[in-house]
Every structure is written in C-alpha cells, then in structure tokens.
Short mmCIF file of C-alpha atoms in Angstrom, two decimals:
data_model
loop_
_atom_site.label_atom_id
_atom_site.label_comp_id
_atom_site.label_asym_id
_atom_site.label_seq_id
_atom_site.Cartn_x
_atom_site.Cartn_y
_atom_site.Cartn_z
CA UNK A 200 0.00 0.00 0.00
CA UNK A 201 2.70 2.41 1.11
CA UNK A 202 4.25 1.62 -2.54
CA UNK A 203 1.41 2.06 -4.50
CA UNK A 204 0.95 5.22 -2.69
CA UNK A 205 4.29 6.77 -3.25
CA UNK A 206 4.15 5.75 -7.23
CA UNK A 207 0.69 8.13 -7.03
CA UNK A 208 1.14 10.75 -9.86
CA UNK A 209 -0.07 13.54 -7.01
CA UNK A 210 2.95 12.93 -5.11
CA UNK A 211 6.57 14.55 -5.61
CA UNK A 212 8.62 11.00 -6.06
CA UNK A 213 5.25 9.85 -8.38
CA UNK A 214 6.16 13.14 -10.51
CA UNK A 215 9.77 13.17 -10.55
CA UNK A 216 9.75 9.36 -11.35
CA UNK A 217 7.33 9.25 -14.18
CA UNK A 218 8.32 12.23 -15.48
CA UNK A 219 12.38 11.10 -15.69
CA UNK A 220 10.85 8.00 -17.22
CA UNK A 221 8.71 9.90 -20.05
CA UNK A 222 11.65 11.80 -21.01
CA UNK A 223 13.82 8.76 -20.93
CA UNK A 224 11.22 6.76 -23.28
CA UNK A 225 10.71 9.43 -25.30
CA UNK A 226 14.73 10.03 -26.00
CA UNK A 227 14.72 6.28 -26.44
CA UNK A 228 12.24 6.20 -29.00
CA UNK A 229 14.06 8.98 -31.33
CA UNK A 230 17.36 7.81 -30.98
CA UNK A 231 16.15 4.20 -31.85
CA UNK A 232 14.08 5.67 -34.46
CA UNK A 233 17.08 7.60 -35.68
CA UNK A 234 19.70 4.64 -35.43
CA UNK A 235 17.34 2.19 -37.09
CA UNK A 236 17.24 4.42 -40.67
CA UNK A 237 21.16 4.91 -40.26
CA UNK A 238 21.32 1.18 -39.88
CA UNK A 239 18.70 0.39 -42.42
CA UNK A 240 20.86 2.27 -44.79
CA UNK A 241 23.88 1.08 -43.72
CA UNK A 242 22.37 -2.55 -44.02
CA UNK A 243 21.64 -1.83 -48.05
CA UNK A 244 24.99 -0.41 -48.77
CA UNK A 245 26.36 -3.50 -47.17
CA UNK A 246 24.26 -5.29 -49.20
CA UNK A 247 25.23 -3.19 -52.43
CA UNK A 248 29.14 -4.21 -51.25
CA UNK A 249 27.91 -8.13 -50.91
CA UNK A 250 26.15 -7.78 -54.55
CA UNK A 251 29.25 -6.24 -56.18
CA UNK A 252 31.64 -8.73 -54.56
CA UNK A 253 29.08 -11.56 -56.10
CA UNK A 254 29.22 -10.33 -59.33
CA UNK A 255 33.06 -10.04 -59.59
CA UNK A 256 33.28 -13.77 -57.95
CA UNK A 257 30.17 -15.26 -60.42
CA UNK A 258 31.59 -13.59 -63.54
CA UNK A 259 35.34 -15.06 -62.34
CA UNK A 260 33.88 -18.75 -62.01
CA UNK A 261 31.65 -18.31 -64.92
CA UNK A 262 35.07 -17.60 -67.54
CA UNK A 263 36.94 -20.47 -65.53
CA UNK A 264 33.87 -23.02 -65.93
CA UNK A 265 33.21 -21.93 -69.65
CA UNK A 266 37.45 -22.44 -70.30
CA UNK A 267 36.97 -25.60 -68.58
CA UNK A 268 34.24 -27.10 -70.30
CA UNK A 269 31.98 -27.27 -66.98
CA UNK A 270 28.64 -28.97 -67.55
CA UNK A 271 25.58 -26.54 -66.35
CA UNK A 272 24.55 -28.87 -63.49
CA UNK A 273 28.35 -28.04 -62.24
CA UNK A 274 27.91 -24.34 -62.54
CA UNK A 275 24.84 -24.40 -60.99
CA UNK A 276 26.28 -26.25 -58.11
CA UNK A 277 29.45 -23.64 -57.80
CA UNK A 278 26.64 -20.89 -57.71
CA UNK A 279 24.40 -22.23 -55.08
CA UNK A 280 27.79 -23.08 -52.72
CA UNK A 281 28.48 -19.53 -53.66
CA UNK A 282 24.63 -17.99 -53.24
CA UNK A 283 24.41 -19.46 -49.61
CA UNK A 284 27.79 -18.66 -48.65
CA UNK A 285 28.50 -16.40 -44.73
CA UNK A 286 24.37 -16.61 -44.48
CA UNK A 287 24.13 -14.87 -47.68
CA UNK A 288 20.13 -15.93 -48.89
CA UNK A 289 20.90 -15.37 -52.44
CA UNK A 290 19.29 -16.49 -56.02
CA UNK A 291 20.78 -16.06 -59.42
CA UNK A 292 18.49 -15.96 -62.71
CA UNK A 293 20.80 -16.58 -66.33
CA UNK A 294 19.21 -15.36 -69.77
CA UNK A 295 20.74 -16.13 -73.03
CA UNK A 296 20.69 -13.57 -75.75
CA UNK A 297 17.32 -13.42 -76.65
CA UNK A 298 15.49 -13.40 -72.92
CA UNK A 299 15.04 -17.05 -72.81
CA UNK A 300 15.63 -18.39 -69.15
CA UNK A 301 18.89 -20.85 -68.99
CA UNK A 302 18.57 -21.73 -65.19
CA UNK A 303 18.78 -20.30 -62.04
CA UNK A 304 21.09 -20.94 -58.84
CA UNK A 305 21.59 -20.05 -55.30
CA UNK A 306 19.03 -20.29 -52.63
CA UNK A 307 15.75 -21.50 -53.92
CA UNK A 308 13.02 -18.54 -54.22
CA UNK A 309 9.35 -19.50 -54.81
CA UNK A 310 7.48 -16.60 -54.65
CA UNK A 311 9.21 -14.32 -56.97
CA UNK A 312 9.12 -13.73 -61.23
CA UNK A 313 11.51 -12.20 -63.04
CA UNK A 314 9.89 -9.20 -64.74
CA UNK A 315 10.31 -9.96 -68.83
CA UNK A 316 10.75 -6.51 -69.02
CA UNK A 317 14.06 -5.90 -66.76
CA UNK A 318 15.81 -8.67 -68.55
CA UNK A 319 15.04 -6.88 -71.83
CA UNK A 320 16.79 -3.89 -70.17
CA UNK A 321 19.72 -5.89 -68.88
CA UNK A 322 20.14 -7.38 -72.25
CA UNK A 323 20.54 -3.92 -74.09
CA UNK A 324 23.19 -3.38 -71.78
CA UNK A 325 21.69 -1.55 -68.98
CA UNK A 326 22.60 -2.71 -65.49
CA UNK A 327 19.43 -2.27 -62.83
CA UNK A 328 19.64 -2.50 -58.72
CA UNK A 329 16.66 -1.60 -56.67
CA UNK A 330 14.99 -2.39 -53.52
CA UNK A 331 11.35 -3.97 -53.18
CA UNK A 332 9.04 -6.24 -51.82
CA UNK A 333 8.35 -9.58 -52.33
CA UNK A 334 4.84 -11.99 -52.11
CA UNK A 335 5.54 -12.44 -48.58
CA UNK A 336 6.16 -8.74 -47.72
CA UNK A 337 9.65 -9.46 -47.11
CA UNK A 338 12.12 -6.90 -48.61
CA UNK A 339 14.71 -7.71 -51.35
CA UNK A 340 17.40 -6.53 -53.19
CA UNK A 341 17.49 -6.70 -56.86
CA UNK A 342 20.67 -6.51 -59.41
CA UNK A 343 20.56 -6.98 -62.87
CA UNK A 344 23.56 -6.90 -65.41
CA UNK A 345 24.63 -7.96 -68.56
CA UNK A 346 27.22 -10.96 -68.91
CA UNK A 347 29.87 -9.88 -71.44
CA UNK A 348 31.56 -13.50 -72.62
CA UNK A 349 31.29 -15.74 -75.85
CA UNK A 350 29.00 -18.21 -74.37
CA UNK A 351 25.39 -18.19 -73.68
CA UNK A 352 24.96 -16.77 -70.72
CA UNK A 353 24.23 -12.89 -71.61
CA UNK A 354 22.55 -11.87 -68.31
CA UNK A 355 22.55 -12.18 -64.70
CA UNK A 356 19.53 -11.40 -62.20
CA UNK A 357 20.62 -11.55 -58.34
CA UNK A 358 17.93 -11.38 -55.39
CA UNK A 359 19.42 -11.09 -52.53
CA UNK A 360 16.47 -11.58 -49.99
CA UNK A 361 17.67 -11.21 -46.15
CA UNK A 362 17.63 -8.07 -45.93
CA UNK A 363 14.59 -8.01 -43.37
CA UNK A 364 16.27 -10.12 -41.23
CA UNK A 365 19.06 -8.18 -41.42
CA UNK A 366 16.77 -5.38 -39.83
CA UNK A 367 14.92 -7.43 -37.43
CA UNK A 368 18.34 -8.38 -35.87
CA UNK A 369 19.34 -4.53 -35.98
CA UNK A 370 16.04 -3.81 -34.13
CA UNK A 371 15.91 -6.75 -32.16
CA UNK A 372 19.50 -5.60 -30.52
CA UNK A 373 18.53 -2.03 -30.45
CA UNK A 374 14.53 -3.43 -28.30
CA UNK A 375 16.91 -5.39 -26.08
CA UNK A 376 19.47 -2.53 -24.99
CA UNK A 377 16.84 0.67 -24.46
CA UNK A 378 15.05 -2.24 -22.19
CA UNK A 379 18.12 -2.67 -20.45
CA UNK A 380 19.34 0.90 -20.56
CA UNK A 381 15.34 2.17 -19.57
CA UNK A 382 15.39 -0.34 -16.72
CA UNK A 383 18.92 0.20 -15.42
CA UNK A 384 17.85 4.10 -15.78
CA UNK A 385 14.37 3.67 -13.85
CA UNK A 386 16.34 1.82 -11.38
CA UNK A 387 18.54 5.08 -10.82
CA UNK A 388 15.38 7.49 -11.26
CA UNK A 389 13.81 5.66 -8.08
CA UNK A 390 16.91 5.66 -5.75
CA UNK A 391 17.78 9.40 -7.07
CA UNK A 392 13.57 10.35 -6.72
CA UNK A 393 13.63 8.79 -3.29
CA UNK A 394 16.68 10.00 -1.96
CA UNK A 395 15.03 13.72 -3.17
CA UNK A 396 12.20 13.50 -1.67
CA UNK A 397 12.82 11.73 1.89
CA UNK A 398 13.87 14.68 3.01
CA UNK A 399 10.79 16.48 1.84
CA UNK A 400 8.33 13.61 3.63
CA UNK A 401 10.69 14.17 6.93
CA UNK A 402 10.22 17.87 6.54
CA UNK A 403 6.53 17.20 5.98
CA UNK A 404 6.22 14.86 9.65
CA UNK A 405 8.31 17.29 11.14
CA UNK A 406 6.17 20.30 9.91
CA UNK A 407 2.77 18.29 11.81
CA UNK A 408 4.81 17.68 14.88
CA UNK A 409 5.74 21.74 15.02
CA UNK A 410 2.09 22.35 14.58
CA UNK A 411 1.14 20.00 17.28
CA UNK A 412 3.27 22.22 19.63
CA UNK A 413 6.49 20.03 19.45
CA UNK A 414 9.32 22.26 18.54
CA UNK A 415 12.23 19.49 19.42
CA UNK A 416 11.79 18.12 16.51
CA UNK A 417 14.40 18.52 13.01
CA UNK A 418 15.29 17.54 10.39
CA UNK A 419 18.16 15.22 9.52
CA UNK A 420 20.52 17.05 6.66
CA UNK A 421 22.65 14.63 4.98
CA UNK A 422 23.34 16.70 1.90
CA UNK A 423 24.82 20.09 0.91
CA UNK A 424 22.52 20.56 -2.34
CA UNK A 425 19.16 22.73 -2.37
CA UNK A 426 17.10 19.94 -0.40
CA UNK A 427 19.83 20.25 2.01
CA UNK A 428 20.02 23.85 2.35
CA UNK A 429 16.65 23.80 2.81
CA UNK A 430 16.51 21.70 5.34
CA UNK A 431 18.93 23.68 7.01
CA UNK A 432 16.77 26.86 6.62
CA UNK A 433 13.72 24.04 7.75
CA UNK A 434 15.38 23.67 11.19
CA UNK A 435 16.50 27.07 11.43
CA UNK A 436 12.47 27.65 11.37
CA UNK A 437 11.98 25.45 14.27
CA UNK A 438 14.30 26.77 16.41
CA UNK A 439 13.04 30.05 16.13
CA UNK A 440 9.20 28.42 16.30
CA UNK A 441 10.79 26.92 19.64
CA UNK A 442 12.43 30.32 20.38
CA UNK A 443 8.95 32.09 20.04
CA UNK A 444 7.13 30.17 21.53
CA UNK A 445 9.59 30.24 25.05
CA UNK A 446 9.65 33.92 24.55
CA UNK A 447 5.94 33.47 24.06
CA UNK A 448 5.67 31.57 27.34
CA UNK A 449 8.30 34.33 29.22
CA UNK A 450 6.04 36.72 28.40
CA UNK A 451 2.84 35.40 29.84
CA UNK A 452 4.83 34.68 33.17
CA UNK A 453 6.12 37.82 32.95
CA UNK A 454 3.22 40.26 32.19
CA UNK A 455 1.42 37.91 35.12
CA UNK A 456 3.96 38.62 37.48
CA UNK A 457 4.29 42.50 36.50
CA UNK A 458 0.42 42.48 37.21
CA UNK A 459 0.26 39.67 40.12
CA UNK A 460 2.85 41.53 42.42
CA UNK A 461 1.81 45.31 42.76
CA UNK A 462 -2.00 44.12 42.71
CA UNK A 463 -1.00 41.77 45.70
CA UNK A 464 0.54 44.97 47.24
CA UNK A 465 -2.28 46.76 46.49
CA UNK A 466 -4.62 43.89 47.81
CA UNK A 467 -2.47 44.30 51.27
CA UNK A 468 -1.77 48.08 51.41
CA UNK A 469 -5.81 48.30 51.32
CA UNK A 470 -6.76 45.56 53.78
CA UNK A 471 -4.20 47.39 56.35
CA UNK A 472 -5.89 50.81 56.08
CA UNK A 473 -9.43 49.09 56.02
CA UNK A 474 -8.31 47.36 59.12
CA UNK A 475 -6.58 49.83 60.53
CA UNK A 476 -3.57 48.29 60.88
CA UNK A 477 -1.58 51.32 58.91
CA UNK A 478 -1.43 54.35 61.85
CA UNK A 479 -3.35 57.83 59.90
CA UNK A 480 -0.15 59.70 60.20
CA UNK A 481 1.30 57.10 57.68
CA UNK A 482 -1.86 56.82 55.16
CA UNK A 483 -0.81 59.33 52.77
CA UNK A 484 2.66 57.76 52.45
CA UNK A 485 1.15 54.23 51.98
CA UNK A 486 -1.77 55.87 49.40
CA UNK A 487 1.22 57.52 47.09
CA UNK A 488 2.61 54.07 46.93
CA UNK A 489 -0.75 52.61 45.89
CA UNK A 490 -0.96 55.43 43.36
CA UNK A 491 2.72 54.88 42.38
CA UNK A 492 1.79 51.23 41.75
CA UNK A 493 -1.62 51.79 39.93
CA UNK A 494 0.38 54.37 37.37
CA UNK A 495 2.64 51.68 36.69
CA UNK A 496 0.59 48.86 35.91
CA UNK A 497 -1.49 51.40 33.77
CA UNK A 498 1.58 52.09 31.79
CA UNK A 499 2.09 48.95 31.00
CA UNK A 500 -0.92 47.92 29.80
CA UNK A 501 -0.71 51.19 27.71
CA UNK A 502 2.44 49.84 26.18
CA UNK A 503 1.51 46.42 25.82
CA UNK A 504 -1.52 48.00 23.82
CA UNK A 505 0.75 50.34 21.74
CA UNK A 506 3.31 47.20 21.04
CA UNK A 507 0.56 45.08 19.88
CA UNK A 508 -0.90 47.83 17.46
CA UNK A 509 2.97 48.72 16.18
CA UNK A 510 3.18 44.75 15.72
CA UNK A 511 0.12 44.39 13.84
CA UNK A 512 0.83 47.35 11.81
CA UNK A 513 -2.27 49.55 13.43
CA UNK A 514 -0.41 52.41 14.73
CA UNK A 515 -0.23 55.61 12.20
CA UNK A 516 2.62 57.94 12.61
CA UNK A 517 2.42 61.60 11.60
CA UNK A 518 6.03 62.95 10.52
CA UNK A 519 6.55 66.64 10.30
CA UNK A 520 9.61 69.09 10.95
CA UNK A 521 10.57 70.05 14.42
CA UNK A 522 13.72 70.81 16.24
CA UNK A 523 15.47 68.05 17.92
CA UNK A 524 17.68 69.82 19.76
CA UNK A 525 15.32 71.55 21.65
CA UNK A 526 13.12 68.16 22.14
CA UNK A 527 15.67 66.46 22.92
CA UNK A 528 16.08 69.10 26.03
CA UNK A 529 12.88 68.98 27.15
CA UNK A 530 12.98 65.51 27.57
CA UNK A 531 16.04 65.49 29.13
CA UNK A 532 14.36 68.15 31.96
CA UNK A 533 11.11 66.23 32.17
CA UNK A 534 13.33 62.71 33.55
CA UNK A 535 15.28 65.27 35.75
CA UNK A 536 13.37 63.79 38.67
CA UNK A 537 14.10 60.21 38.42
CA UNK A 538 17.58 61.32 37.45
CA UNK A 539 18.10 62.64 41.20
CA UNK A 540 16.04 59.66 42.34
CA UNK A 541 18.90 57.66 40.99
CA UNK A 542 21.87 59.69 41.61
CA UNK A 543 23.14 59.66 38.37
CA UNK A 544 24.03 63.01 35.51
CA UNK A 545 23.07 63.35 32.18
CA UNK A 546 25.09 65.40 29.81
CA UNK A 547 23.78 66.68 26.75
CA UNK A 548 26.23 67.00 23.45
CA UNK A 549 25.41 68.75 20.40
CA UNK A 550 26.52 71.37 18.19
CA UNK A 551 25.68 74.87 19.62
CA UNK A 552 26.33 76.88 17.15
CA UNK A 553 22.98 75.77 15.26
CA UNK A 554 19.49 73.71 15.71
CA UNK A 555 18.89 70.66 14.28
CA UNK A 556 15.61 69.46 13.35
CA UNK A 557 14.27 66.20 12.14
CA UNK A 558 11.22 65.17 10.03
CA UNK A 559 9.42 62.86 12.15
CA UNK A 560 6.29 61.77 14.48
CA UNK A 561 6.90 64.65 17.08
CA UNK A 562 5.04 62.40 20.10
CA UNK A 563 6.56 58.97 18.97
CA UNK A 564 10.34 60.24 18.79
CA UNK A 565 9.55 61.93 22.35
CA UNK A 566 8.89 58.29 23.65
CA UNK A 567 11.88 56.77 22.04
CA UNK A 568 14.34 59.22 23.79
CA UNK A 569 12.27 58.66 26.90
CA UNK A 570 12.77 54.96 26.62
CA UNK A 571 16.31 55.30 26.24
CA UNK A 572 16.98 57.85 28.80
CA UNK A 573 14.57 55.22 31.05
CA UNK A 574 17.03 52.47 30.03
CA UNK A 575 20.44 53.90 30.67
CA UNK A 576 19.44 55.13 34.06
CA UNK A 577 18.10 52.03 34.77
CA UNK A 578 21.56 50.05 33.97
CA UNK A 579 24.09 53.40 35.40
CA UNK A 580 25.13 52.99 38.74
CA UNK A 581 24.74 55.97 40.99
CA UNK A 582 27.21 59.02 40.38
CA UNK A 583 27.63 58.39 37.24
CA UNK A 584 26.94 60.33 33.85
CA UNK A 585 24.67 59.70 30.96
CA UNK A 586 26.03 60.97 27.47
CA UNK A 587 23.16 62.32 25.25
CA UNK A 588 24.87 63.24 21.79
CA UNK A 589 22.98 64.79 18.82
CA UNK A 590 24.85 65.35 15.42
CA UNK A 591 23.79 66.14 11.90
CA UNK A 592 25.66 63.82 9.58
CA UNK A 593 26.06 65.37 6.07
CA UNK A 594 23.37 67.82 6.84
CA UNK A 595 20.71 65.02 5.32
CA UNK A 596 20.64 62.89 8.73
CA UNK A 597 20.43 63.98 12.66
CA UNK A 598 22.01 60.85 14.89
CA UNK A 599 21.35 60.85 18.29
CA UNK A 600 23.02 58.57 21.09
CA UNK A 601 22.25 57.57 24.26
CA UNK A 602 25.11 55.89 26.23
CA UNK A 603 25.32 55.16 29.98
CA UNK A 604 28.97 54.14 31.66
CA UNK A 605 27.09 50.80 33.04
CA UNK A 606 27.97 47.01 33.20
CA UNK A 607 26.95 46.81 29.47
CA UNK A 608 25.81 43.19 28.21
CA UNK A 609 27.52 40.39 26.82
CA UNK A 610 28.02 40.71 22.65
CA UNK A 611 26.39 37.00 22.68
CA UNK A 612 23.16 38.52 24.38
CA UNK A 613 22.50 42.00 22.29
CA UNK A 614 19.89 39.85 19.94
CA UNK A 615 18.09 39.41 22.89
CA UNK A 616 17.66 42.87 24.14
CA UNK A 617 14.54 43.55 21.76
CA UNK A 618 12.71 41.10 23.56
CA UNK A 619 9.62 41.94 25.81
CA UNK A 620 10.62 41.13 29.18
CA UNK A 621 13.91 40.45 28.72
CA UNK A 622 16.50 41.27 31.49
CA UNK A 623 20.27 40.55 31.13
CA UNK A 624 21.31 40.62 34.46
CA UNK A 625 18.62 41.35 37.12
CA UNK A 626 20.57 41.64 39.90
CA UNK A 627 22.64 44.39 38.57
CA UNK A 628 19.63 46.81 37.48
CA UNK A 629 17.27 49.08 39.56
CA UNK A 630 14.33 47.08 37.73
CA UNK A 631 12.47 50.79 37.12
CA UNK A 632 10.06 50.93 33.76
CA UNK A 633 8.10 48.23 32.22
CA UNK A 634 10.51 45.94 30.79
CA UNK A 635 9.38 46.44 27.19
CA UNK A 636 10.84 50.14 26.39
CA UNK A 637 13.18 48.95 23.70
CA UNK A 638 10.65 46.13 21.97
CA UNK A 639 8.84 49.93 21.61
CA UNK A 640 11.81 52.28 20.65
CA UNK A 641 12.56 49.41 17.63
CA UNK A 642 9.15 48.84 16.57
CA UNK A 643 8.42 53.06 16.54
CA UNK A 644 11.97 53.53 14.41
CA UNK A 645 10.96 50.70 11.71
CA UNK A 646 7.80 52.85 11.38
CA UNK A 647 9.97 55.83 10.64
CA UNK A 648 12.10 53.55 8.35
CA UNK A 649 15.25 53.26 10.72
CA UNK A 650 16.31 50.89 12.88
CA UNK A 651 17.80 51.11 16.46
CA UNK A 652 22.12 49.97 16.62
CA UNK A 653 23.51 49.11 19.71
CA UNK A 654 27.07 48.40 20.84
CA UNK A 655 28.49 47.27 24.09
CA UNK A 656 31.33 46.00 26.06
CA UNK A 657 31.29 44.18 29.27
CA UNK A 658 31.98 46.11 31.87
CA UNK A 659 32.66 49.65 30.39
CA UNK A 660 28.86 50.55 29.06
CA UNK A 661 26.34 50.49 26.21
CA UNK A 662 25.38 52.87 23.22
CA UNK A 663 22.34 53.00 21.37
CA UNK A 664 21.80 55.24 17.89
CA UNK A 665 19.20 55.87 15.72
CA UNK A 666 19.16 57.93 12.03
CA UNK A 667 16.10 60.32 11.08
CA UNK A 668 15.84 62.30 7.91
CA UNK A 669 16.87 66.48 8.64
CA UNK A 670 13.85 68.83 7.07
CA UNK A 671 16.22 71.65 5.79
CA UNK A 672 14.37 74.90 6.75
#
C-alpha cells in the first residue's frame, strides 16, 4: 500500500519518477528511431558491397567453368555453394541472348518472377539495382547486369532476400538494450527520486509535529545541495518556532507577574488601612505608593496596547519638521526627577552653534528618547553620567546617542535585548520601567524607516543610535 501510494502521480517522487521516465522513453524512442534508418541504410549499402563482390566472384567462375568445359549442373552447383555462402540468402536468374531463361542458382526462391521486361533492359546493356518487396512482404534486393563473354549466358539477375532479417536483428539488438538501458535508468530514477524526496516527507512529519506544539523536533541534513540547504533553513524555522514560543511563554509569566505583584501589594496596602492596621499619620505615604503602583501597571498595559498595534501594523505615525535639539532638552528636563532619584548626571552633546531638526512623528520620537533615557538610568550605577549626543551627519541625517557608563551586556546577548521582558542581568539593574521600552523604541523607528544599533562591552557601558531624515528649513 505504502508503494502504491508513493508511485501516485499527485505525489513529488510519483512526478519526478514518471516524469524522468517519459523523457527517458521518449529520447529512447528517437534515438532508436534515428539509429534504425542509419542502420537500415547502412544494411543496403552492405548489401550493395555483398552484390558487387558476387558479381566479380560469379563472372570469375563463370570464364573459368566456360574455359573448362563445366557442364551446367556443375555451374549451378558452384553458384548455389556460392549464393548461400556467410548466411548470404541469395538467387541467381541466367538469360541467353534473346530473354530465354537458362537456369537459375543459389538459394531457392518460390514466390518471386523475373519481370520480362528488366531482362530486356539488362540485355541492351543496362545494369538495374533496386529495392522492393516480395509476395511475402519481405524486402529484397534486386541486381541486374549484362554478362559480357562468348557463351550463352548474356545476363545475370541476383535477389538477394535477407535483408529483413538483417533489420529485425538490428532492431531486435537495439529493443533489447533501451530495455536494459530504460530499466537500469528507472532503477537510478527511483533511488535518485527517493533520496530527493525523503527529506521532503521528513520535513513534511516534522512540519505536523511543530504544529502540534512540538518544537524538538528537526530535520536530519545529509546533503549540501538545495534539499539540504533547505533543510537547514527548515530547522533554522523550528528553532526560532521553539524560540517564540519560550519567549511566548516568558512573556505570559512575565506580564502575570508585573500584574500579580503590585495588585497583591495593592490587595495588602488596602486591607491594612481598612483594618486599621496602617497608623493615619502614615496613610498618605502608603496611598502615594498605591498610586505609584496603579500608574505603573497602567503604563504597562498602555504599552503592551501600543506594542501590539505597532506589531500588527495599526499604529499611524504623523512625521513633520521640528527641532530636535530643543526636544531632545525637554525631555532630558522632564526625567530630571528620576535622574536625582537615581543619583546619576546626564550630559547633553550637540553642536551649539545651530538647531537641528528632524522630520518625524513629534510624540513617537519623544517616547523613544524617553525609553532610552529610562534604560540607561536604569543600567548606570549611581554618580555616574549619561552621554546624550545629537549630530547632523552630512546635513541630510540627525544621529542621536544615548550611552550610559554601566555594566553593558555580553556581545552573545544583544539579539536578545529587543525582547519583551527580557533582562540581562537582574541583579545588577534598579528594575524601574516596564521591561518592554526597547521592543517599543525598535518597533516606533521601523515605522519611521530606521532601525535602532547598539554596541556594548562588558563592563565599560552600552550605546544606542538611531538615524532620522533632517527637514532643511
């Protein structure tokens, strides 16, 4: 069953394998169409070669039998030893001078006449050789020529009459190899066919198995060709299905446990001041924690929102010219508090001898630098300084940096940074913000049609740049 299904015409190996075989058939059949009319001519000029050699050797024995006074039941005798001679089939017809028929020799032919008419011909000195059929359908070769000697015998008529079998041999050899050839071949086809498309039914199992929600599962690559390369692109898939799908996972626990915690605090803060467990002199302080907490959470179900609308392409973005510089300032002064919160500078580099303005989504560039800001005080340790550097860059670009003086991250672990959620050392930040600024700052710059670069070194910091297009005023 599992045969007959794989030789189905609807499947790959059922198409590769019939269709090898039609175009090996149909090769087959010209080129043994081809080599039988080169043989079939061939055949008759050998045949034309026999006839002439004949002649010469009939017309030598003929002089030597007339010299020596042979009887015509000894000629007749020389010419049939001579007529079936190497598997020749041949017949020889003597006329005298006037037409009449002297006797014939060779192999004996029953179902063929001597046309009255060609040994008229012959006689007049005309020498004939053609090709035709005879009673039995069997083709023949034909020679007539005149006999010049003193004695009776004035012309010749040779039938040579094996030339079909000549041919059926010929094709009989030629039938025998393309069925050996075509079956060695289909042989070939089916190991090359299966070995192509195993890998494609493995693919195929593993393909159900990743939609079933197993992601372990690949591919085996055994070969460097296209089916192996895309097998190697097939597994590449899965690990990033498996890679999604953990991040997928990392970010259920995590927006749960960014929404489980400060509500439990919540929960708590409330049942002591219900309770009165919280003195009144302390209420206010505990109430601007609660507040604290619910402005949080409500940002980050703001940017979760906003992330999933960027993702899904639903978020518009309005470019128009504005100066940079001066945004870039008032951001700076509006994080001034949780810059003193933190203990930590920022300094603010630029040319100041000129604005420089960018064409962009005023509100959505305003949320990138406050993202990065966000980040590098999040990852510089107190008393430190926070470079902010603007630049024009052939007076068609403004590039603006953000670098802190932190622990940076490892180079193996800057792929990861986009990630929602993801933290690269926990212990070593003041977990502050949401945990998906960045997945937002790189999702806001592809909508501009830039992307966010980052560089880092263990130990001595992290930079992160971003192009826009300058509107020349």
């Amino acid at each position: 069953m599992k045969f007959k299904k794989r030789f189905k015409s609807t499947t790959i190996f059922g198409k590769l394998f019939f269709t090898f075989i039609a175009i090996i058939l149909i090769s087959f059949l010209l080129f043994t169409t081809i080599s039988y009319f080169m043989f079939k001519k061939d055949i008759t000029a050998r045949h034309t070669q026999y006839i002439n050699e004949y002649i010469g050797d009939v017309q030598d024995v003929m002089n030597k039998a007339n010299q020596a006074g042979w009887s015509e039941e000894m000629k007749k005798s020389t010419f049939d030893l001579i007529g079936s001679g190497q598997g020749q089939n041949i017949t020889y017809y003597f006329y005298g001078e006037n037409g009449q028929f002297l006797y014939k020799a060779g192999i004996k032919l029953n179902d063929f006449q001597v046309n009255k008419d060609m040994v008229k011909k012959v006689l007049k000195g005309q020498e004939i050789r053609t090709t035709f059929k005879m009673q039995n359908h069997k083709r023949a070769s034909l020679v007539g020529i005149p006999i010049e000697n003193s004695h009776r015998e004035k012309a010749m008529i040779i039938v040579v009459h094996n030339v079909d079998q000549d041919l059926r041999n010929v094709s009989l050899l030629l039938l025998i190899a393309v069925i050996a050839t075509v079956l060695v071949i289909a042989t070939m086809i089916f190991i090359i066919s299966k070995k192509i498309t195993t890998p494609l039914k493995n693919m195929s199992k593993v393909a159900r198995s990743l939609a079933e929600g197993d992601f372990e599962q690949r591919v085996k690559v055994k070969s460097k060709d296209e089916i192996g390369e895309l097998a190697e692109t097939f597994n590449f898939m899965a690990r990033e299905l498996a890679g999604v799908e953990k991040m997928r996972r990392d970010f259920v626990a995590n927006v749960s446990h960014d929404l489980r915690t400060p509500l439990t605090s919540l929960h708590g803060f409330l049942t002591a001041l219900l309770d009165g467990t919280i003195p009144k002199k302390k209420e206010q302080h505990y109430i601007k924690i609660m507040k604290e907490q619910t402005e949080r959470q409500i940002k980050l179900v703001a940017d979760l929102l906003d992330l999933a609308r960027m993702e899904s392409k639903q978020l518009e973005i309005y470019p128009s010219d504005f100066n940079l510089s001066e945004e870039v300032r008032l951001m700076i002064g509006r994080m001034d508090p949780e810059l003193t919160k933190s203990k930590v500078e920022i300094q603010f580099i630029t040319d100041e001898t000129r604005e420089i303005h960018a064409f962009a989504d005023r509100d959505q560039i305003d949320r990138v630098i406050i993202n990065l800001i966000q980040n590098a005080i999040q990852f510089s340790p107190e008393n430190s300084t926070i470079e902010v550097i603007l630049v024009s860059i052939a007076d068609d670009f403004a590039q603006l940096t953000v670098k802190d003086f932190g622990p940076g991250i490892k180079k193996e672990n800057l792929k990861y940074i986009w990630q929602r959620f993801y933290k690269e050392d926990e212990a070593r930040t003041k977990q502050v913000g949401t945990g998906i600024g960045l997945s937002i700052v790189k999702e806001i710059l592809e909508l501009h049609h830039t992307t966010i670069q980052v560089d880092s070194e263990k130990g001595k910091g992290t930079s992160f740049w971003f192009t826009l297009p300058i509107k020349k005023i």
